[in-house]
PDB file of C-alpha atoms in Angstrom:
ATOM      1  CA  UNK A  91      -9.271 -12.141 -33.797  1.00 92.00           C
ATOM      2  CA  UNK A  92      -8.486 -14.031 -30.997  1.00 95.00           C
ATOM      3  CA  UNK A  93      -5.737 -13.663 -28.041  1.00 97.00           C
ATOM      4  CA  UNK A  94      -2.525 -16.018 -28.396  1.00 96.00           C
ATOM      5  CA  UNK A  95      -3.176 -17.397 -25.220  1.00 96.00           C
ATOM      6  CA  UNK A  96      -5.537 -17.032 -22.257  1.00 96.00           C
ATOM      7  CA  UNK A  97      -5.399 -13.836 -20.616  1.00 95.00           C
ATOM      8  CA  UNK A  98      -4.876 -14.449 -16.895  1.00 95.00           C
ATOM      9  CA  UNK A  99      -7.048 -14.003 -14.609  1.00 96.00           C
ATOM     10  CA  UNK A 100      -8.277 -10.518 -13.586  1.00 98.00           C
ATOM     11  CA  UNK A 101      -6.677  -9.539 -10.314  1.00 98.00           C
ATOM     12  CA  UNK A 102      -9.732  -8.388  -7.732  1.00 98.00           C
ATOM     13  CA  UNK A 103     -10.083  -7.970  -3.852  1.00 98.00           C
ATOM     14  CA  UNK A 104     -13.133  -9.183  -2.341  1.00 98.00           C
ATOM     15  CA  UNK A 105     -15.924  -5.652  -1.013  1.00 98.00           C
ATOM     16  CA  UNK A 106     -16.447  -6.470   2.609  1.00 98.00           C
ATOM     17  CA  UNK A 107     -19.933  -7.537   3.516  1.00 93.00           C
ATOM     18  CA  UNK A 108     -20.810  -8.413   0.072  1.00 94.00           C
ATOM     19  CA  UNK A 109     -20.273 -10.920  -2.425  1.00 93.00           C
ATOM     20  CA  UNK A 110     -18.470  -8.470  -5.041  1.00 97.00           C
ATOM     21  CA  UNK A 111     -15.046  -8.008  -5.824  1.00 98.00           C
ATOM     22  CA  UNK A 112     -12.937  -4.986  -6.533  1.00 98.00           C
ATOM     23  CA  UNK A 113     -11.051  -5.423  -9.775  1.00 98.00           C
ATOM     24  CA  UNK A 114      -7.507  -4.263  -9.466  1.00 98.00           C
ATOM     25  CA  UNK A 115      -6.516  -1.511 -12.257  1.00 98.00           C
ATOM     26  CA  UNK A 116      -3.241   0.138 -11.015  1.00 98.00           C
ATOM     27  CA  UNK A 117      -1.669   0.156  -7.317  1.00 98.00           C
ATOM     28  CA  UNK A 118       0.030   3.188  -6.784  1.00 98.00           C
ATOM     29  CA  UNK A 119       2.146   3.909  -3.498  1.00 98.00           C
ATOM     30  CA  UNK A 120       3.301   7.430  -1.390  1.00 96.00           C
ATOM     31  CA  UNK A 121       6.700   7.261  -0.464  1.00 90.00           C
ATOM     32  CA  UNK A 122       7.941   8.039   3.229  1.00 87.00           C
ATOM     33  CA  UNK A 123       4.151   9.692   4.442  1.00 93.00           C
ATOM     34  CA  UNK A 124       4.275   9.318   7.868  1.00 87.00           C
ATOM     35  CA  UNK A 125       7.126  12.436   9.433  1.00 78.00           C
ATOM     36  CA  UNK A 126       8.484   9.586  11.847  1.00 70.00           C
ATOM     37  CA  UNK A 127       9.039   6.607   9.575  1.00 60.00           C
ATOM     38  CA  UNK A 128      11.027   9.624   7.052  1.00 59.00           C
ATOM     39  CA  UNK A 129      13.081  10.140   9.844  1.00 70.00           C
ATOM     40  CA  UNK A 130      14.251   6.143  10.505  1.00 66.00           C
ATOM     41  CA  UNK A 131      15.003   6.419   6.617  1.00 63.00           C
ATOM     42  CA  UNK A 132      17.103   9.219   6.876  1.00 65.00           C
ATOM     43  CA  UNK A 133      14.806  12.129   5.726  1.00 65.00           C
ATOM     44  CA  UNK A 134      13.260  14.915   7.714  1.00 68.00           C
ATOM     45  CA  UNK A 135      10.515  17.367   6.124  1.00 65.00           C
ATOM     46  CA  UNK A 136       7.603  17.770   4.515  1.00 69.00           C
ATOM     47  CA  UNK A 137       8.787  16.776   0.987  1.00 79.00           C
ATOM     48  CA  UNK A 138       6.664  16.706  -1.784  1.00 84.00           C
ATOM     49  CA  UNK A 139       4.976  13.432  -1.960  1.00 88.00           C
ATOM     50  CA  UNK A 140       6.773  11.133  -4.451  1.00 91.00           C
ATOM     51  CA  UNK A 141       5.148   7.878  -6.160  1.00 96.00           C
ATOM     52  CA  UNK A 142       6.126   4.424  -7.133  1.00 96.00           C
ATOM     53  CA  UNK A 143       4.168   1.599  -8.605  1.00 97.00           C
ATOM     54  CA  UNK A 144       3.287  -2.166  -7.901  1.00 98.00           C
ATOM     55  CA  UNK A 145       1.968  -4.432 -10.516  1.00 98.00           C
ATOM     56  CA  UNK A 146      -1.970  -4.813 -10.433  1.00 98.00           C
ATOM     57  CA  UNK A 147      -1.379  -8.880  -9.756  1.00 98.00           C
ATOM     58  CA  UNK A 148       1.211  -7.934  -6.959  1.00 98.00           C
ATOM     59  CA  UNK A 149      -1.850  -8.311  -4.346  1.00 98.00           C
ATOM     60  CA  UNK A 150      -2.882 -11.237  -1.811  1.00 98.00           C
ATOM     61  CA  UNK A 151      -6.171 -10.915  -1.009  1.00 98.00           C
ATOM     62  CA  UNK A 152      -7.084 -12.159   2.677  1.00 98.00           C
ATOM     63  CA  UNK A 153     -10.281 -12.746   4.007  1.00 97.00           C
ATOM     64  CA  UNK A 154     -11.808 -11.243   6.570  1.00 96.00           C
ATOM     65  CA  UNK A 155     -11.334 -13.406   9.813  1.00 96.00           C
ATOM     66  CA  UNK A 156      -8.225 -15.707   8.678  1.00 98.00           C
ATOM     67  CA  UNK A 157      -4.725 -15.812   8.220  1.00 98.00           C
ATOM     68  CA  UNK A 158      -3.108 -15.310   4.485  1.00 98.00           C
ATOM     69  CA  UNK A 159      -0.012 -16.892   3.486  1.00 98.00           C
ATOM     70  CA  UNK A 160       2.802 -15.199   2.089  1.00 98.00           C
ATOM     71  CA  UNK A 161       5.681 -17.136   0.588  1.00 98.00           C
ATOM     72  CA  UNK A 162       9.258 -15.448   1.705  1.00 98.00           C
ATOM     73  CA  UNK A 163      10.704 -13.885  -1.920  1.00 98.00           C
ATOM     74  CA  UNK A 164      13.827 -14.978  -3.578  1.00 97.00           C
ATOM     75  CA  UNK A 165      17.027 -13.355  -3.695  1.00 98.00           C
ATOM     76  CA  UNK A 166      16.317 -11.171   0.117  1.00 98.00           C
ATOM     77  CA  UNK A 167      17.632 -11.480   3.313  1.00 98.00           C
ATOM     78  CA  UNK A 168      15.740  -8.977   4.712  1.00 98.00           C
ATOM     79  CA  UNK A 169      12.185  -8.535   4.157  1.00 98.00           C
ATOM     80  CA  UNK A 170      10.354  -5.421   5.913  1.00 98.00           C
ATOM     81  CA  UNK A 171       6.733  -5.140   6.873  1.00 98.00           C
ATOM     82  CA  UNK A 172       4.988  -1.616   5.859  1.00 98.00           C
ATOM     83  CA  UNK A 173       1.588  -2.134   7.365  1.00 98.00           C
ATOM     84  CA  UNK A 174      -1.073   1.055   5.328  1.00 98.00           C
ATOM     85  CA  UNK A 175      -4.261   2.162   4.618  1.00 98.00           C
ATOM     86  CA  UNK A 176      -5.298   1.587   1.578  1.00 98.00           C
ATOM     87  CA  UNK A 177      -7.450   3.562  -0.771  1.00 99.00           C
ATOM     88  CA  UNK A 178      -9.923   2.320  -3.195  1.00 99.00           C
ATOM     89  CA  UNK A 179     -10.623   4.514  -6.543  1.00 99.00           C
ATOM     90  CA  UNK A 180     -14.357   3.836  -8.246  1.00 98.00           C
ATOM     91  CA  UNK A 181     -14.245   7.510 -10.501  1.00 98.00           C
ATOM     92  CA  UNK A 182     -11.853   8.335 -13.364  1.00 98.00           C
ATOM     93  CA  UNK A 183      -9.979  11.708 -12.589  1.00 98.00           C
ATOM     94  CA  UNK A 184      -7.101  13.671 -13.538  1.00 98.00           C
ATOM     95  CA  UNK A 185      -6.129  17.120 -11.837  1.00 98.00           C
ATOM     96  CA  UNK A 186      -8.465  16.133  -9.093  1.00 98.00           C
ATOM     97  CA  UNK A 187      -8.597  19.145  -6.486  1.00 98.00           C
ATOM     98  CA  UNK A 188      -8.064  17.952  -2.851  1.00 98.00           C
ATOM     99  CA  UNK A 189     -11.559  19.303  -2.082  1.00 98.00           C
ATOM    100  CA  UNK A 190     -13.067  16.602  -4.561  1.00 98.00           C
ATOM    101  CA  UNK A 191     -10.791  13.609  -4.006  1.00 98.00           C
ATOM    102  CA  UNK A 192     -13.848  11.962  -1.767  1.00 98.00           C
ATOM    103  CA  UNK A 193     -16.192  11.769  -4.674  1.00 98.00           C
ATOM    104  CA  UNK A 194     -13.598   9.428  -6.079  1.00 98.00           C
ATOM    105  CA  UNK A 195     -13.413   6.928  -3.460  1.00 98.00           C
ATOM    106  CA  UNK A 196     -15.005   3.474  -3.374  1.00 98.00           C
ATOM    107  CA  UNK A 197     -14.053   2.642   0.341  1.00 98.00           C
ATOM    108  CA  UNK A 198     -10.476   1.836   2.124  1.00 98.00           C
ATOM    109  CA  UNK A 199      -8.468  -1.470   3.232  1.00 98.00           C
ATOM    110  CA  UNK A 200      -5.545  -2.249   5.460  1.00 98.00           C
ATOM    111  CA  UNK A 201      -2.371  -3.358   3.247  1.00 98.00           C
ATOM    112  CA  UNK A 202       0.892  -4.437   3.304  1.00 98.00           C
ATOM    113  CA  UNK A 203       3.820  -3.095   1.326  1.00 98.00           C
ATOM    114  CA  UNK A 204       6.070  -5.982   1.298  1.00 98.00           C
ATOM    115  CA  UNK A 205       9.511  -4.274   0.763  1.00 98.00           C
ATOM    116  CA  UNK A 206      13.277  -6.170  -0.245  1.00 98.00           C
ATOM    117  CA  UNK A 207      14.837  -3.924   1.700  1.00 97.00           C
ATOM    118  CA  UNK A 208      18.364  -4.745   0.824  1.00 97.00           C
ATOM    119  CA  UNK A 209      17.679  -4.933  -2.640  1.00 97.00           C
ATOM    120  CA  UNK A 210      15.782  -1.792  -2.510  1.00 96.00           C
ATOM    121  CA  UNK A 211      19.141  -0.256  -0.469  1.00 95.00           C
ATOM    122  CA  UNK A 212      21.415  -1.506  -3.504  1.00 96.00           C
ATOM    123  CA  UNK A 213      19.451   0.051  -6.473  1.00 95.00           C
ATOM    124  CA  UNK A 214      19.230   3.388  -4.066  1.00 92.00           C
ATOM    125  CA  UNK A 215      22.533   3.029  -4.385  1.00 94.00           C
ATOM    126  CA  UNK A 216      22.740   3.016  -8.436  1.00 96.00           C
ATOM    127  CA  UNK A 217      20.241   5.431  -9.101  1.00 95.00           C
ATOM    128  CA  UNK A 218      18.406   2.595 -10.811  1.00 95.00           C
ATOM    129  CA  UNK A 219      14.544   1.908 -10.096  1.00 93.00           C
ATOM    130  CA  UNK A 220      13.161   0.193  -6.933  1.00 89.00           C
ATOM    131  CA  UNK A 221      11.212  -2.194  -8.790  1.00 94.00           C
ATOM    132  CA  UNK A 222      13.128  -5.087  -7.467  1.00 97.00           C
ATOM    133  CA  UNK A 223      12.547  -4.336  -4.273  1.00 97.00           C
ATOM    134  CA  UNK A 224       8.990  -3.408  -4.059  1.00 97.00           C
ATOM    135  CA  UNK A 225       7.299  -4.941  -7.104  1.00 97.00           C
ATOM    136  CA  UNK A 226       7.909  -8.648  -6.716  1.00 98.00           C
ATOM    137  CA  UNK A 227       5.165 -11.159  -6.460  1.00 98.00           C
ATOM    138  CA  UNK A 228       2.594 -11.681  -4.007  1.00 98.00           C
ATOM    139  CA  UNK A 229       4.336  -7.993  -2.303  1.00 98.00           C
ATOM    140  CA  UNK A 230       0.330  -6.655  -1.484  1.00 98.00           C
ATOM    141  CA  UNK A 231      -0.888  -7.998   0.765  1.00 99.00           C
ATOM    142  CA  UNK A 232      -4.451  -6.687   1.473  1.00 99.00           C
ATOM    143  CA  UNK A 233      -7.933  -7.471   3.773  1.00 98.00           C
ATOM    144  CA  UNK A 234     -10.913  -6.926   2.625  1.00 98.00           C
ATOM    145  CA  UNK A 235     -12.245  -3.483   0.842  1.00 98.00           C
ATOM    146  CA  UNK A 236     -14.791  -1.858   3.324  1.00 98.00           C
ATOM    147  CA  UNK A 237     -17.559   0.593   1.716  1.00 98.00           C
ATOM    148  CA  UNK A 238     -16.946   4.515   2.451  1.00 98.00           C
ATOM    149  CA  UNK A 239     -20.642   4.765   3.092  1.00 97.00           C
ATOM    150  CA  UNK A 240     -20.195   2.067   6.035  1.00 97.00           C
ATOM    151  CA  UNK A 241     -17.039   3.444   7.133  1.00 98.00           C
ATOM    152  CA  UNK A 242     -17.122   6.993   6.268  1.00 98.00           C
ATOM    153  CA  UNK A 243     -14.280   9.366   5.571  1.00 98.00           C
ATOM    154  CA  UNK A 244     -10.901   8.011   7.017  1.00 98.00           C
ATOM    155  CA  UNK A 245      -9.041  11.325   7.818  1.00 97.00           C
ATOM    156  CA  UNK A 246      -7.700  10.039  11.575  1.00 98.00           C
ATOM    157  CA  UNK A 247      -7.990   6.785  13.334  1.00 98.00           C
ATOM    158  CA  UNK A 248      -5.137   4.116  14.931  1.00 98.00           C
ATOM    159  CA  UNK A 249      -2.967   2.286  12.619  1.00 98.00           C
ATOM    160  CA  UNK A 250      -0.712  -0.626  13.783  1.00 98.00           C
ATOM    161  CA  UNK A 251       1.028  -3.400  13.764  1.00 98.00           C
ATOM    162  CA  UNK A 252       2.385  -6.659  15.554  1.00 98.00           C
ATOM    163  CA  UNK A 253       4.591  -9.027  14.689  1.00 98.00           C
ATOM    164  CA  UNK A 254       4.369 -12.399  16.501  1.00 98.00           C
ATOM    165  CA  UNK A 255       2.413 -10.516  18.882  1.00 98.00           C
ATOM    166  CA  UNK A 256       4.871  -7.821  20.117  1.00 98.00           C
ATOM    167  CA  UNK A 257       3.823  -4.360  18.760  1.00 98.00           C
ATOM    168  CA  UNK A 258       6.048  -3.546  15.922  1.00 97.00           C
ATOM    169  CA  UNK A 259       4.269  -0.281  14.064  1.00 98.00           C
ATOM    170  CA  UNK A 260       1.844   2.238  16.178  1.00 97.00           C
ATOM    171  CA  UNK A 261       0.857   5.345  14.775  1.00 97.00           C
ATOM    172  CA  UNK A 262      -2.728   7.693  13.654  1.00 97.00           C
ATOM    173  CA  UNK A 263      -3.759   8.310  10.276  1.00 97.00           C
ATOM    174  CA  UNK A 264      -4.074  11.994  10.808  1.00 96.00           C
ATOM    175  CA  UNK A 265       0.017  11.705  11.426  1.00 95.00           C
ATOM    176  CA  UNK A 266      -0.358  11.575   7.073  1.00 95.00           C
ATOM    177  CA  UNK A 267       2.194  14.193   5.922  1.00 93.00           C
ATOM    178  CA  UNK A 268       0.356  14.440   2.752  1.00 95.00           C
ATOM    179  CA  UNK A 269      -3.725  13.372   3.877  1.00 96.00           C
ATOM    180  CA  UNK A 270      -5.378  11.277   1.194  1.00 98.00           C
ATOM    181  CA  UNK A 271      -6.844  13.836  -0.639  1.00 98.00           C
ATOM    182  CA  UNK A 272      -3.794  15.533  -0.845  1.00 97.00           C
ATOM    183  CA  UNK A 273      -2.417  12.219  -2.433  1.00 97.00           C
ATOM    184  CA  UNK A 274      -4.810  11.863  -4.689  1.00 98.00           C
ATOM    185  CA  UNK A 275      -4.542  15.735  -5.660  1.00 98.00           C
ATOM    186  CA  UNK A 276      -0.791  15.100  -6.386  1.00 97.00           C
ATOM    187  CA  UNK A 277      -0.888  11.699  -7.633  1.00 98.00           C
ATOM    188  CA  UNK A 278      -3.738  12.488 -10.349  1.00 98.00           C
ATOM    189  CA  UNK A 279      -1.697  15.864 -11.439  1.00 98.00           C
ATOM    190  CA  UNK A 280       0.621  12.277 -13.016  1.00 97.00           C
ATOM    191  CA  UNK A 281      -2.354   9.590 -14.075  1.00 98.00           C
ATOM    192  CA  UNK A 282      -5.259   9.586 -14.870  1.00 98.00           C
ATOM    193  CA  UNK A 283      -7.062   7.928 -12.161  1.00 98.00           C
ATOM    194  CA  UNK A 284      -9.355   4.973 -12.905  1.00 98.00           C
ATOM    195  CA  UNK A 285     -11.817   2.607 -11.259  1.00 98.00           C
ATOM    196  CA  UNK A 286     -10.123  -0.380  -9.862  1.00 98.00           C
ATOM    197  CA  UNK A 287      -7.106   1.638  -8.859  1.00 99.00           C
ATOM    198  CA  UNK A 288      -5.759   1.390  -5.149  1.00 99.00           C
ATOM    199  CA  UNK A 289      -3.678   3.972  -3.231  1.00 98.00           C
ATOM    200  CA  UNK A 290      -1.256   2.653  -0.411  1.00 98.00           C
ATOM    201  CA  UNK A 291      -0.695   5.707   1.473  1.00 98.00           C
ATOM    202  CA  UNK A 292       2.379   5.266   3.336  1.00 96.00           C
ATOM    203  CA  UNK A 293       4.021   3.353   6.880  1.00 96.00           C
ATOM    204  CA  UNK A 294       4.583   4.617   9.861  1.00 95.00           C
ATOM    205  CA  UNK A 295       7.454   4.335  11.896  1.00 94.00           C
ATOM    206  CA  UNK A 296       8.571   0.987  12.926  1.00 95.00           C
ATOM    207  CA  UNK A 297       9.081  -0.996   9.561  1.00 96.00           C
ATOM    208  CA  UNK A 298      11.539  -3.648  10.412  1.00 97.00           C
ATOM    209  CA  UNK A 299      12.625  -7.362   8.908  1.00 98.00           C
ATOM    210  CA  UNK A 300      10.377 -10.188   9.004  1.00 98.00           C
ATOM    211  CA  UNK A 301      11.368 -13.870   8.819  1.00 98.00           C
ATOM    212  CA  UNK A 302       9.476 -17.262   7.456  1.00 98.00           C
ATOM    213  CA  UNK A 303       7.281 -18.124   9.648  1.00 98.00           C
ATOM    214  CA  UNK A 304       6.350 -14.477  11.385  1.00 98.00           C
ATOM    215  CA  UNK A 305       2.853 -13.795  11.566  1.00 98.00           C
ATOM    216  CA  UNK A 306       2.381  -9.943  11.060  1.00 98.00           C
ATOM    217  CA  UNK A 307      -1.303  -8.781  12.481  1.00 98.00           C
ATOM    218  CA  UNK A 308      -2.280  -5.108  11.572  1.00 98.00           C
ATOM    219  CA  UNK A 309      -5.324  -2.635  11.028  1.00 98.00           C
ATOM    220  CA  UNK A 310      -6.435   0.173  10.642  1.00 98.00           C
ATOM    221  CA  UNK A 311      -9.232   1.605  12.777  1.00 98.00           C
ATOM    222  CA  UNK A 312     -12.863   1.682  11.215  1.00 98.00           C
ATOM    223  CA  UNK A 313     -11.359  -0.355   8.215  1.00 98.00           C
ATOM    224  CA  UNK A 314     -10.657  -3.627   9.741  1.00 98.00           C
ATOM    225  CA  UNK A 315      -7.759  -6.203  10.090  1.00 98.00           C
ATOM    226  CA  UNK A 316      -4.790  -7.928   8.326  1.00 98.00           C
ATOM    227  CA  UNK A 317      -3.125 -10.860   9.497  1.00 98.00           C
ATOM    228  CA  UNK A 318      -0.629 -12.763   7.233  1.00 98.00           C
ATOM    229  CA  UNK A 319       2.087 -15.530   7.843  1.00 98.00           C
ATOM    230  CA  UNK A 320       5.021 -15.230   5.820  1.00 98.00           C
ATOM    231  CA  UNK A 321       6.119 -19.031   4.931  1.00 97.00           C
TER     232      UNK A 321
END
């Protein structure tokens, strides 16, 4: 029995420092994380930590050291930037106490969640999904995965962004509402975790609209560096 056409390629983001690549099962993403970015949407307290989903082939891998290119999505007007760290999943879990998440992480990367803002606003509005403003191609940006044995645990550590060179995002990881074992805690309570999944795990304060030709440069400390021109 054979498949009715060619099955596409397997999505994957390169392992820093190594010639291996990460194959993408699931991306999975916290909603409003960071106390300060909840507040510029409108929301103020420690909420429990909600979940939505990008497809696997949503990500745009960029190399280490240059500049990916992002083409500007159809049917917006106004593109944000969410600049994240990123976790990496290498161990199948489900009910995964917070106290074990670690054992369950390949390493980390810096991403972007690429966001249609205004047609995120409009389905808000509906009650319908967010798909169309979060799940559209090419929306995942993402560097390079780095190791957690070379970068050990990422529980605190500066996470930014610039846009065109002014400063655009500025926060700490340990500003997390829910930490990253707490994420994983929740989010495996859901699904069954699997290798190849990655975990964005929220923006901080500061997302804004982006225009063709913007060059957004972020990272995340001890992970590395993301820069991407949107075209």
């Amino acid at each position: 029995m054979g498949y009715v056409f060619a099955p596409p390629p397997q999505p994957a983001v390169p392992v820093a420092d190594s010639g291996n690549l990460f194959p993408v099962h699931r991306i999975y993403c916290v909603g409003r994380n960071y106390e300060e970015h909840a507040k510029e949407m409108g929301f103020t307290g420690r909420e429990p930590p909600f979940f939505f989903a990008k497809p696997a082939d949503a990500v745009l891998p960029v190399a280490a050291g240059t500049v990916g290119e992002m083409p500007y999505p159809s049917e917006t007007s106004n593109l944000h930037h969410e600049l994240e760290l990123v976790v990496a999943i290498s161990a199948a879990g489900r009910n995964i106490a917070a106290a074990d998440a670690v054992k369950h992480i390949y390493g980390y990367a810096v991403g972007l969640d690429m966001t249609r803002r205004d047609l995120q606003g409009e389905m808000k509005k509906q009650g319908r999904p967010w798909e169309i403003g979060k799940g559209f191609d090419h929306s995942a940006p993402i560097s390079p995965i780095v190791r957690i044995a070379a970068s050990g645990e990422i529980i605190a550590g500066r996470i930014w962004l610039d846009v065109n060179g002014a400063a655009r995002q500025a926060s700490d990881v340990s500003k997390l509402i829910w930490n990253v074992n707490e994420t994983i805690e929740h989010l495996s309570r859901y699904f069954e975790l699997q290798p190849g999944d990655l975990i964005f795990t929220g923006t901080p304060e500061g997302v804004a609209a982006v225009k063709p030709g913007d060059l957004m440069e972020g990272g995340v400390e001890r992970v590395g560096t993301l820069a991407v021109r949107l075209k």
